[in-house]
Coordinates of C-alpha atoms in Angstrom, one line a residue:
X144 CA -184.9 34.1 -121.9
X145 CA -187.0 37.2 -121.9
X146 CA -185.2 40.6 -121.7
X147 CA -187.2 43.3 -120.0
X148 CA -186.5 46.8 -120.9
X149 CA -188.1 50.2 -120.4
X150 CA -189.8 49.9 -123.8
X151 CA -191.6 46.6 -122.9
X152 CA -193.3 48.0 -119.7
X153 CA -195.5 51.0 -119.5
X154 CA -194.1 54.2 -117.8
X155 CA -196.8 54.0 -115.1
X156 CA -195.3 50.7 -114.0
X157 CA -192.3 52.5 -112.5
X158 CA -194.0 55.7 -111.3
X159 CA -193.3 59.3 -112.2
X160 CA -189.7 59.9 -113.4
X161 CA -188.6 56.3 -112.7
X162 CA -187.1 53.7 -115.0
X163 CA -185.9 50.2 -114.8
X164 CA -182.3 51.5 -114.7
X165 CA -183.0 53.7 -111.7
X166 CA -184.8 50.9 -109.9
X167 CA -181.9 48.5 -110.6
X168 CA -179.4 51.2 -109.3
X169 CA -181.4 51.5 -106.1
X170 CA -181.5 47.7 -105.7
X171 CA -177.7 47.6 -106.2
X172 CA -177.2 50.3 -103.6
X173 CA -179.5 48.4 -101.2
X174 CA -177.4 45.3 -101.8
X175 CA -174.2 47.1 -101.0
X176 CA -175.6 48.7 -97.9
X177 CA -177.0 45.3 -96.8
X178 CA -173.6 43.7 -97.3
X179 CA -171.9 46.4 -95.3
X180 CA -174.4 46.0 -92.5
X181 CA -173.7 42.2 -92.4
X182 CA -170.0 42.9 -92.2
X183 CA -170.5 45.4 -89.5
X184 CA -172.7 43.1 -87.5
X185 CA -170.1 40.3 -87.8
X186 CA -167.4 42.7 -86.7
X187 CA -169.4 43.9 -83.7
X188 CA -170.2 40.3 -82.7
X189 CA -166.5 39.5 -83.0
X190 CA -165.6 42.5 -80.9
X191 CA -168.2 41.8 -78.2
X192 CA -166.9 38.2 -77.9
X193 CA -163.3 39.4 -77.4
X194 CA -162.0 39.9 -73.8
X195 CA -162.1 43.6 -72.9
X196 CA -159.8 45.9 -71.1
X197 CA -160.7 46.0 -67.4
X198 CA -158.7 48.5 -65.4
X199 CA -159.8 51.2 -62.9
X200 CA -160.4 54.5 -64.7
X201 CA -159.0 57.7 -63.1
X202 CA -161.8 60.1 -62.1
X203 CA -164.6 57.6 -62.8
X204 CA -165.8 57.7 -59.2
X205 CA -166.2 61.5 -59.1
X206 CA -166.9 62.3 -62.8
X207 CA -169.5 60.0 -64.4
X208 CA -169.3 61.6 -67.8
X209 CA -166.5 60.2 -70.0
X210 CA -166.6 63.3 -72.1
X211 CA -165.9 65.5 -69.1
X212 CA -163.1 63.1 -68.0
X213 CA -161.5 63.5 -71.4
X214 CA -161.8 67.3 -71.1
X215 CA -160.2 67.3 -67.6
X216 CA -157.2 65.3 -69.0
X217 CA -156.7 67.7 -71.8
X218 CA -156.5 70.8 -69.7
X219 CA -154.9 69.5 -66.4
X220 CA -153.0 66.4 -67.4
X221 CA -150.0 66.8 -65.1
X222 CA -152.3 67.2 -62.1
X223 CA -154.3 64.1 -63.1
X224 CA -151.2 62.0 -63.7
X225 CA -150.0 63.0 -60.2
X226 CA -153.4 62.1 -58.8
X227 CA -153.3 58.7 -60.5
X228 CA -149.9 58.0 -59.1
X229 CA -151.2 58.6 -55.6
X230 CA -154.5 56.8 -55.9
X231 CA -153.0 53.7 -57.7
X232 CA -149.5 53.2 -56.2
X233 CA -147.7 50.5 -58.1
X234 CA -150.9 49.6 -59.9
X235 CA -152.3 49.8 -63.4
X236 CA -154.9 52.4 -64.2
X237 CA -156.6 53.9 -67.2
X238 CA -157.1 57.5 -68.2
X239 CA -159.7 58.6 -70.7
X240 CA -158.5 60.7 -73.6
X241 CA -159.9 61.8 -77.0
X242 CA -158.1 58.9 -78.6
X243 CA -159.5 56.3 -76.2
X244 CA -158.3 54.9 -72.9
X245 CA -154.6 55.0 -72.2
X246 CA -153.3 52.4 -69.8
X247 CA -150.7 53.7 -67.3
X248 CA -148.3 51.1 -66.0
X249 CA -146.2 51.3 -62.8
X250 CA -142.5 51.8 -62.8
X251 CA -141.9 48.3 -61.5
X252 CA -143.2 46.8 -64.8
X253 CA -140.6 48.4 -67.0
X254 CA -137.8 45.8 -66.8
X255 CA -140.2 43.0 -67.5
X256 CA -141.8 44.8 -70.5
X257 CA -138.9 46.7 -72.0
X258 CA -138.2 44.0 -74.7
X259 CA -141.6 42.5 -75.0
X260 CA -142.1 41.2 -78.5
X261 CA -145.8 42.3 -78.6
X262 CA -145.2 45.9 -77.5
X263 CA -144.4 48.3 -80.3
X264 CA -143.1 51.9 -80.1
X265 CA -143.6 52.5 -83.8
X266 CA -147.2 51.2 -83.8
X267 CA -147.9 53.5 -80.9
X268 CA -146.6 56.6 -82.7
X269 CA -148.1 55.8 -86.1
X270 CA -151.8 55.9 -87.0
X271 CA -152.2 52.2 -87.7
X272 CA -154.8 49.6 -87.1
X273 CA -153.5 46.2 -85.9
X274 CA -155.3 43.4 -87.8
X275 CA -158.8 44.8 -87.1
X276 CA -161.6 43.7 -89.5
X277 CA -161.3 45.9 -92.6
X278 CA -164.8 47.3 -92.3
X279 CA -164.0 48.9 -89.0
X280 CA -160.4 50.0 -89.6
X281 CA -161.5 53.6 -89.5
X282 CA -163.5 53.0 -86.3
X283 CA -160.8 51.3 -84.2
X284 CA -157.3 52.7 -84.5
X285 CA -154.6 53.1 -82.0
X286 CA -154.0 56.3 -80.1
X287 CA -152.3 58.5 -82.7
X288 CA -149.5 60.3 -80.9
X289 CA -148.2 61.9 -84.0
X290 CA -151.4 61.7 -86.1
X291 CA -149.5 60.3 -89.1
X292 CA -152.5 60.3 -91.4
X293 CA -152.6 64.1 -91.1
X294 CA -149.1 65.3 -90.3
X295 CA -147.1 62.6 -92.2
X296 CA -145.0 62.3 -89.1
X297 CA -144.5 58.8 -87.8
X298 CA -142.0 56.5 -86.2
X299 CA -138.9 55.6 -88.3
X300 CA -138.4 52.0 -89.3
X301 CA -136.0 49.8 -87.4
X302 CA -133.2 50.0 -90.0
X303 CA -133.2 53.8 -89.7
X304 CA -132.8 53.4 -85.9
X305 CA -130.0 50.9 -86.6
X306 CA -128.3 53.5 -88.9
X307 CA -128.4 56.1 -86.2
X308 CA -127.0 53.8 -83.5
X309 CA -124.6 51.8 -85.6
X310 CA -123.3 54.5 -88.1
X311 CA -124.1 58.0 -87.1
X312 CA -123.5 57.8 -83.3
X313 CA -120.0 56.3 -83.6
X314 CA -118.9 59.3 -85.7
X315 CA -120.3 61.9 -83.3
X316 CA -116.8 62.8 -81.9
X317 CA -115.9 64.0 -85.4
X318 CA -119.0 66.2 -85.4
X319 CA -118.3 68.1 -82.2
X320 CA -115.9 70.7 -83.6
X321 CA -118.0 71.1 -86.7
X322 CA -121.1 71.8 -84.6
X323 CA -119.2 74.1 -82.3
X324 CA -118.0 76.1 -85.3
X325 CA -121.6 76.3 -86.6
X326 CA -123.0 77.5 -83.3
X327 CA -120.2 80.0 -82.6
X328 CA -120.8 81.6 -86.0
X329 CA -124.5 82.0 -85.7
X330 CA -125.5 82.3 -82.1
X331 CA -124.8 86.0 -81.5
X332 CA -125.9 87.0 -85.0
X333 CA -129.3 85.3 -84.4
X334 CA -129.9 86.1 -80.7
X335 CA -128.6 89.6 -81.1
X336 CA -126.2 91.9 -79.1
X337 CA -127.5 93.9 -76.1
X338 CA -125.5 96.5 -74.3
X339 CA -128.1 96.8 -71.6
X340 CA -130.7 94.4 -70.2
X341 CA -133.2 93.8 -72.9
X342 CA -136.4 91.7 -73.0
X343 CA -135.9 89.1 -75.8
X344 CA -138.2 86.4 -77.2
X345 CA -135.7 83.6 -77.8
X346 CA -137.8 80.6 -79.0
X347 CA -137.5 81.1 -82.8
X348 CA -133.9 82.4 -82.5
X349 CA -132.9 79.1 -80.8
X350 CA -134.6 77.1 -83.5
X351 CA -132.7 79.0 -86.2
X352 CA -129.4 78.1 -84.6
X353 CA -130.2 74.5 -83.8
X354 CA -131.9 73.8 -87.2
X355 CA -128.7 73.9 -89.3
X356 CA -126.9 71.5 -86.8
X357 CA -129.6 68.9 -87.3
X358 CA -129.5 69.4 -91.1
X359 CA -125.7 68.8 -91.1
X360 CA -126.0 65.5 -89.2
X361 CA -129.1 64.2 -90.9
X362 CA -128.7 65.5 -94.5
X363 CA -125.3 67.1 -95.1
X364 CA -123.1 70.1 -95.3
X365 CA -124.7 71.7 -98.3
X366 CA -128.3 71.4 -97.1
X367 CA -127.2 72.8 -93.7
X368 CA -126.2 76.0 -95.5
X369 CA -129.2 76.0 -97.9
X370 CA -131.7 78.7 -96.8
X371 CA -134.5 76.9 -98.6
X372 CA -133.8 73.6 -96.9
X373 CA -133.6 75.3 -93.5
X374 CA -136.8 77.2 -94.1
X375 CA -138.6 74.0 -95.1
X376 CA -137.4 71.9 -92.3
X377 CA -137.6 74.4 -89.4
X378 CA -141.0 75.4 -90.8
X379 CA -142.1 71.8 -90.7
X380 CA -140.9 71.4 -87.1
X381 CA -143.3 74.2 -86.0
X382 CA -146.2 73.4 -88.4
X383 CA -146.3 69.7 -87.5
X384 CA -146.5 70.1 -83.8
X385 CA -149.0 73.0 -84.1
X386 CA -151.1 70.7 -86.3
X387 CA -150.9 67.8 -83.7
X388 CA -152.1 70.1 -80.9
X389 CA -154.9 71.6 -83.0
X390 CA -156.2 68.2 -84.2
X391 CA -156.0 66.6 -80.8
X392 CA -158.7 69.0 -79.6
X393 CA -161.1 67.3 -82.0
X394 CA -162.5 63.8 -81.5
X395 CA -161.0 61.3 -83.9
X396 CA -164.1 60.9 -86.1
X397 CA -164.1 64.7 -86.8
X398 CA -160.4 65.0 -87.5
X399 CA -160.7 64.4 -91.3
X400 CA -163.1 67.4 -91.4
X401 CA -161.0 69.5 -89.1
X402 CA -157.9 68.7 -91.2
X403 CA -159.5 70.2 -94.2
X404 CA -160.5 73.4 -92.3
X405 CA -157.2 74.0 -90.5
X406 CA -154.3 75.6 -92.4
X407 CA -151.7 73.1 -91.4
X408 CA -152.1 70.3 -94.0
X409 CA -151.6 72.7 -96.9
X410 CA -148.5 74.0 -95.3
X411 CA -147.2 70.5 -94.7
X412 CA -147.9 69.5 -98.3
X413 CA -146.0 72.5 -99.6
X414 CA -143.1 71.9 -97.2
X415 CA -142.8 68.2 -98.3
X416 CA -143.0 69.2 -102.0
X417 CA -140.1 71.7 -101.6
X418 CA -138.1 69.2 -99.6
X419 CA -138.6 66.5 -102.2
X420 CA -136.9 68.7 -104.9
X421 CA -133.9 69.4 -102.7
X422 CA -133.5 65.7 -101.8
X423 CA -133.7 64.8 -105.5
X424 CA -130.7 67.0 -106.0
X425 CA -128.9 65.2 -103.2
X426 CA -129.6 61.8 -104.6
X427 CA -128.4 63.0 -108.0
X428 CA -125.1 64.2 -106.4
X429 CA -124.7 60.9 -104.6
X430 CA -125.1 59.0 -107.8
X431 CA -122.6 61.2 -109.5
X432 CA -120.0 60.2 -106.9
X433 CA -120.6 56.5 -107.6
X434 CA -122.4 56.0 -104.3
X435 CA -119.6 57.4 -102.2
X436 CA -120.4 59.6 -99.1
X437 CA -120.9 63.2 -100.0
X438 CA -119.9 64.4 -96.5
X439 CA -117.1 63.8 -94.1
X440 CA -118.0 62.7 -91.5
X441 CA -120.9 61.1 -93.4
X442 CA -124.4 62.3 -92.6
X443 CA -127.3 60.0 -91.9
X444 CA -128.4 60.6 -95.5
X445 CA -125.0 59.2 -96.6
X446 CA -125.6 56.1 -94.5
X447 CA -129.1 55.6 -95.7
X448 CA -128.1 55.9 -99.3
X449 CA -125.1 53.5 -99.1
X450 CA -124.9 49.9 -100.1
X451 CA -125.7 48.9 -96.5
X452 CA -129.3 50.3 -97.2
X453 CA -130.3 48.7 -100.5
X454 CA -134.0 49.0 -99.9
X455 CA -133.8 52.8 -99.6
X456 CA -130.6 54.1 -101.2
X457 CA -132.3 55.3 -104.4
X458 CA -135.8 55.9 -103.2
X459 CA -136.7 59.6 -102.9
X460 CA -140.0 58.7 -101.3
X461 CA -138.3 56.9 -98.4
X462 CA -135.5 59.4 -98.0
X463 CA -138.1 62.2 -97.9
X464 CA -140.0 60.4 -95.1
X465 CA -136.7 59.7 -93.2
X466 CA -135.5 63.3 -93.4
X467 CA -138.7 65.0 -92.5
X468 CA -139.4 62.6 -89.7
X469 CA -136.0 62.9 -88.2
X470 CA -135.7 66.7 -88.6
X471 CA -139.1 67.2 -86.9
X472 CA -138.5 64.9 -83.9
X473 CA -134.8 65.5 -83.5
X474 CA -134.9 69.2 -84.0
X475 CA -137.9 69.8 -81.8
X476 CA -136.6 67.8 -78.8
X477 CA -133.2 69.5 -79.1
X478 CA -134.2 73.1 -79.5
X479 CA -137.1 72.9 -77.0
X480 CA -134.6 71.5 -74.4
X481 CA -132.3 74.5 -75.0
X482 CA -135.2 76.9 -74.6
X483 CA -136.3 75.2 -71.3
X484 CA -132.7 75.4 -70.0
X485 CA -132.4 79.1 -70.8
X486 CA -135.7 79.7 -69.0
X487 CA -134.3 77.7 -66.1
X488 CA -131.1 79.8 -66.1
X489 CA -133.3 82.9 -65.9
X490 CA -135.4 81.4 -63.2
X491 CA -132.6 80.0 -61.1
X492 CA -129.7 82.4 -61.7
X493 CA -127.6 81.2 -58.7
X494 CA -126.3 78.4 -61.0
X495 CA -125.0 80.7 -63.7
X496 CA -121.6 81.7 -62.3
X497 CA -120.5 78.1 -61.7
X498 CA -121.7 76.9 -65.1
X499 CA -120.0 79.9 -66.9
X500 CA -116.7 79.2 -65.1
X501 CA -116.9 75.6 -66.2
X502 CA -117.6 76.5 -69.8
X503 CA -114.7 79.0 -69.9
X504 CA -112.2 76.6 -68.3
X505 CA -113.0 73.4 -70.3
X506 CA -110.3 72.1 -72.6
X507 CA -110.4 72.9 -76.3
X508 CA -108.6 71.7 -79.5
X509 CA -105.9 73.7 -81.2
X510 CA -108.6 75.7 -83.1
X511 CA -110.3 76.7 -79.9
X512 CA -113.2 74.4 -80.5
X513 CA -114.8 71.8 -78.3
X514 CA -114.0 68.1 -78.7
X515 CA -115.1 65.0 -76.8
X516 CA -113.0 65.8 -73.8
X517 CA -114.5 69.3 -73.6
X518 CA -118.0 68.0 -73.4
X519 CA -117.1 65.3 -70.9
X520 CA -115.6 68.0 -68.7
X521 CA -118.9 69.9 -68.6
X522 CA -120.3 67.9 -65.7
X523 CA -122.2 70.7 -64.0
X524 CA -123.8 71.7 -67.2
X525 CA -124.7 68.1 -67.9
X526 CA -126.4 68.0 -64.5
X527 CA -128.2 71.3 -65.1
X528 CA -129.6 70.0 -68.4
X529 CA -130.7 66.7 -66.9
X530 CA -132.5 68.5 -64.1
X531 CA -134.3 70.8 -66.6
X532 CA -135.4 67.7 -68.5
X533 CA -136.5 66.0 -65.3
X534 CA -139.0 68.8 -64.6
X535 CA -139.8 70.0 -68.1
X536 CA -139.3 67.2 -70.6
X537 CA -141.4 67.3 -73.7
X538 CA -143.7 64.4 -72.5
X539 CA -145.5 63.9 -69.3
X540 CA -145.4 60.1 -70.0
X541 CA -142.8 57.9 -71.7
X542 CA -142.3 54.2 -72.5
X543 CA -145.1 54.6 -75.1
X544 CA -146.0 51.2 -76.5
X545 CA -149.0 49.6 -78.4
X546 CA -149.9 46.0 -78.0
X547 CA -149.6 44.2 -81.4
X548 CA -151.2 41.1 -79.8
X549 CA -153.2 40.3 -76.7
X550 CA -150.9 40.1 -73.7
X551 CA -150.9 39.9 -69.9
X552 CA -149.1 42.4 -67.7
X553 CA -147.0 41.1 -64.7
X554 CA -149.9 41.6 -62.3
X555 CA -152.2 39.6 -64.5
X556 CA -154.0 42.5 -66.1
X557 CA -155.2 41.6 -69.6
X558 CA -154.2 44.0 -72.4
X559 CA -156.2 43.6 -75.6
X560 CA -154.5 43.9 -79.0
X561 CA -154.4 47.6 -80.0
X562 CA -154.2 49.0 -76.5
X563 CA -151.7 51.8 -75.8
X564 CA -149.6 51.7 -72.6
X565 CA -147.3 54.3 -71.1
X566 CA -145.6 55.1 -67.8
X567 CA -146.2 58.0 -65.5
X568 CA -142.9 59.9 -66.0
X569 CA -143.9 63.3 -64.6
X570 CA -145.2 61.8 -61.4
X571 CA -142.1 59.5 -61.0
X572 CA -139.8 62.6 -61.5
X573 CA -141.8 64.4 -58.8
X574 CA -141.6 61.6 -56.2
X575 CA -139.8 62.6 -53.0
X576 CA -138.9 58.9 -52.4
X577 CA -136.8 58.9 -55.6
X578 CA -135.5 62.5 -55.6
X579 CA -134.9 64.7 -52.5
X580 CA -137.1 67.8 -52.7
X581 CA -138.3 66.4 -56.0
X582 CA -140.4 69.4 -57.0
X583 CA -137.6 71.8 -56.4
X584 CA -135.1 72.7 -59.1
X585 CA -131.5 71.8 -58.2
X586 CA -129.2 72.3 -61.2
X587 CA -126.4 70.4 -59.5
X588 CA -128.5 67.5 -58.3
X589 CA -127.0 64.9 -60.7
X590 CA -123.5 66.5 -60.4
X591 CA -123.6 65.7 -56.7
X592 CA -124.9 62.2 -57.3
X593 CA -121.9 61.6 -59.6
X594 CA -119.5 62.5 -56.8
X595 CA -120.4 59.4 -54.9
X596 CA -118.4 56.2 -55.3
X597 CA -119.2 54.1 -58.5
X598 CA -121.8 56.7 -59.5
X599 CA -119.7 58.6 -62.1
X600 CA -121.4 57.3 -65.2
X601 CA -124.8 56.4 -63.8
X602 CA -126.3 59.9 -63.6
X603 CA -125.1 61.5 -66.9
X604 CA -127.5 63.3 -69.2
X605 CA -127.8 60.4 -71.6
X606 CA -128.1 57.7 -69.0
X607 CA -131.4 55.9 -69.0
X608 CA -132.5 54.3 -65.8
X609 CA -136.0 53.5 -64.3
X610 CA -135.8 56.8 -62.4
X611 CA -134.4 58.8 -65.4
X612 CA -137.1 58.5 -68.0
X613 CA -136.9 61.7 -70.0
X614 CA -135.3 59.8 -73.0
X615 CA -137.6 56.8 -72.6
X616 CA -136.5 53.3 -71.5
X617 CA -135.6 50.0 -72.9
X618 CA -134.6 49.3 -76.5
X619 CA -136.7 52.2 -77.8
X620 CA -135.0 54.8 -75.6
X621 CA -134.3 57.8 -77.8
X622 CA -131.4 56.8 -80.2
X623 CA -130.7 60.4 -81.1
X624 CA -130.0 61.6 -77.5
X625 CA -126.2 61.3 -78.0
X626 CA -126.3 63.8 -80.9
X627 CA -128.9 66.0 -79.2
X628 CA -126.8 66.4 -76.0
X629 CA -123.8 67.6 -78.1
X630 CA -125.9 70.4 -79.6
X631 CA -127.5 71.3 -76.3
X632 CA -124.3 71.5 -74.4
X633 CA -122.4 73.5 -77.1
X634 CA -125.3 76.0 -77.4
X635 CA -125.6 76.5 -73.7
X636 CA -121.9 76.7 -73.1
X637 CA -121.6 79.4 -75.7
X638 CA -124.7 81.1 -74.4
X639 CA -123.3 81.3 -70.9
X640 CA -120.1 82.8 -72.3
X641 CA -121.9 85.3 -74.5
X642 CA -124.9 86.4 -72.3
X643 CA -126.2 87.2 -68.9
X644 CA -129.8 86.2 -68.5
X645 CA -132.6 86.8 -65.9
X646 CA -136.4 86.9 -65.7
X647 CA -138.4 90.0 -66.6
X648 CA -138.8 92.4 -63.6
X649 CA -141.3 91.0 -61.1
X650 CA -141.7 87.7 -63.0
X651 CA -140.5 84.2 -62.4
X652 CA -139.5 81.4 -64.8
X653 CA -141.8 81.3 -67.8
X654 CA -144.5 78.7 -67.4
X655 CA -144.7 75.7 -69.7
X656 CA -147.6 75.1 -72.1
X657 CA -149.2 71.7 -71.5
X658 CA -151.9 69.9 -73.5
X659 CA -152.7 66.3 -72.7
X660 CA -149.2 64.7 -72.4
X661 CA -147.4 67.3 -74.5
X662 CA -145.1 69.9 -72.8
X663 CA -143.7 72.9 -74.6
X664 CA -141.8 76.0 -73.6
X665 CA -143.9 79.1 -74.1
X666 CA -142.8 80.4 -77.6
X667 CA -143.9 83.9 -76.8
X668 CA -142.2 84.2 -73.4
X669 CA -139.4 86.7 -73.0
X670 CA -136.3 86.7 -70.8
X671 CA -133.9 89.6 -70.1
X672 CA -130.6 89.3 -72.0
X673 CA -127.4 91.4 -71.7
X674 CA -124.3 90.7 -73.8
X675 CA -121.0 89.9 -72.2
X676 CA -118.3 91.9 -74.0
X677 CA -115.3 89.8 -73.2
X678 CA -115.5 86.1 -74.2
X679 CA -113.2 83.6 -75.7

């Protein structure tokens, strides 16, 4: 066998500046590129052979450019969802977004699909690919609602959901007086005292009151009083959703670059690093107690570090993911609902007197704190919050699912694996055939429904029905809504007792900020506040 080296062949054989090693390197590179090309070709052939999604696309008749349709959805999504509801009554249709085509299903499909084994809520929220060829995993991913790859925020695993439903939720009656004491002690300090009518920006103040409540239930008593933990978690709530909104303005293939240019990822990394240290201390404390609960009633952290959760009880990485995910989703939905309700109180002040009277007269325990009976008696407030959610919930769409396998909808529409579906919640909630004067705010709408025979429990805030979709539908309806409604009711009851509120002179209710399907209360909006001097 003859070995060829650079010394056995003249330099002019290779050309100026070239050697056998460089030529070999080039050949290897060509081989790699050729192999990648073959894999891509196979993948593309495989894709072209698969059945494709065939649904009518909203705006395709009037706007031929997909890029323009994507832009229209981003800036006037509520209007387009209403248009789709009218143009495709009880039909499936698609809508083009930066993350691909979303399939909007009619309300009539929900019962049939709510427990479908091949529709996943978690896969829809996370940034995952579902068994696509590895060479094109980065090309074909699901619609990334939370942009997990960049924000670290994804859907919690099933056993965390089970811990919320099976362990935390049954203990919530014990939490009510604890949360009431927390809110009573911080609300006036945080929102301020105003002898005369004063314009106040309430968004961040509400977050500072709600944040410790979430920390107590999710992590524990000590973290709920730890300024560093509260700074990290409430900061993450704001940062992660700012990051999502900023990144969704970029097409998916440019998001890795945008993520490096935007300031949010550095903030998120810093927040997670600080949170990790605090959680390490909590795990150490739990170990020192021999695995017993740190808190009474136990926090979700206690449940997820108990013997019932062997896979995660000692894993700081898993506990970090659980805490940051839950604090972001749970706190954001709770405090934004409180802000929306205060904006609605300012915009529709005729409801204030009745709600305040109810809050003042509701039963309390021997310490003057709310208990389960107290919250159950706040039926008008329950209705007011539900009405606020009907018109200003955090999502224009719900029942978010991703197909983990090819499937067929009840009308015969083929849904390829990886497709995201959702239902048109904002249009359903504005349908006059389902709600009288549907686009008008009636804070006692659901209170009046509950006065009818056999309707007492059907129209409560936490009830989930095909017409009441603010908390989702089916087995993936928000599991934290029972905790959230406690915090919202206590905050608003105390607020009604402590403050008068109205809109700024000459202005109406602050408008919501909407981008794609996301709805947020305006963080910079102000309302007029005036303290009430006598309160119990």
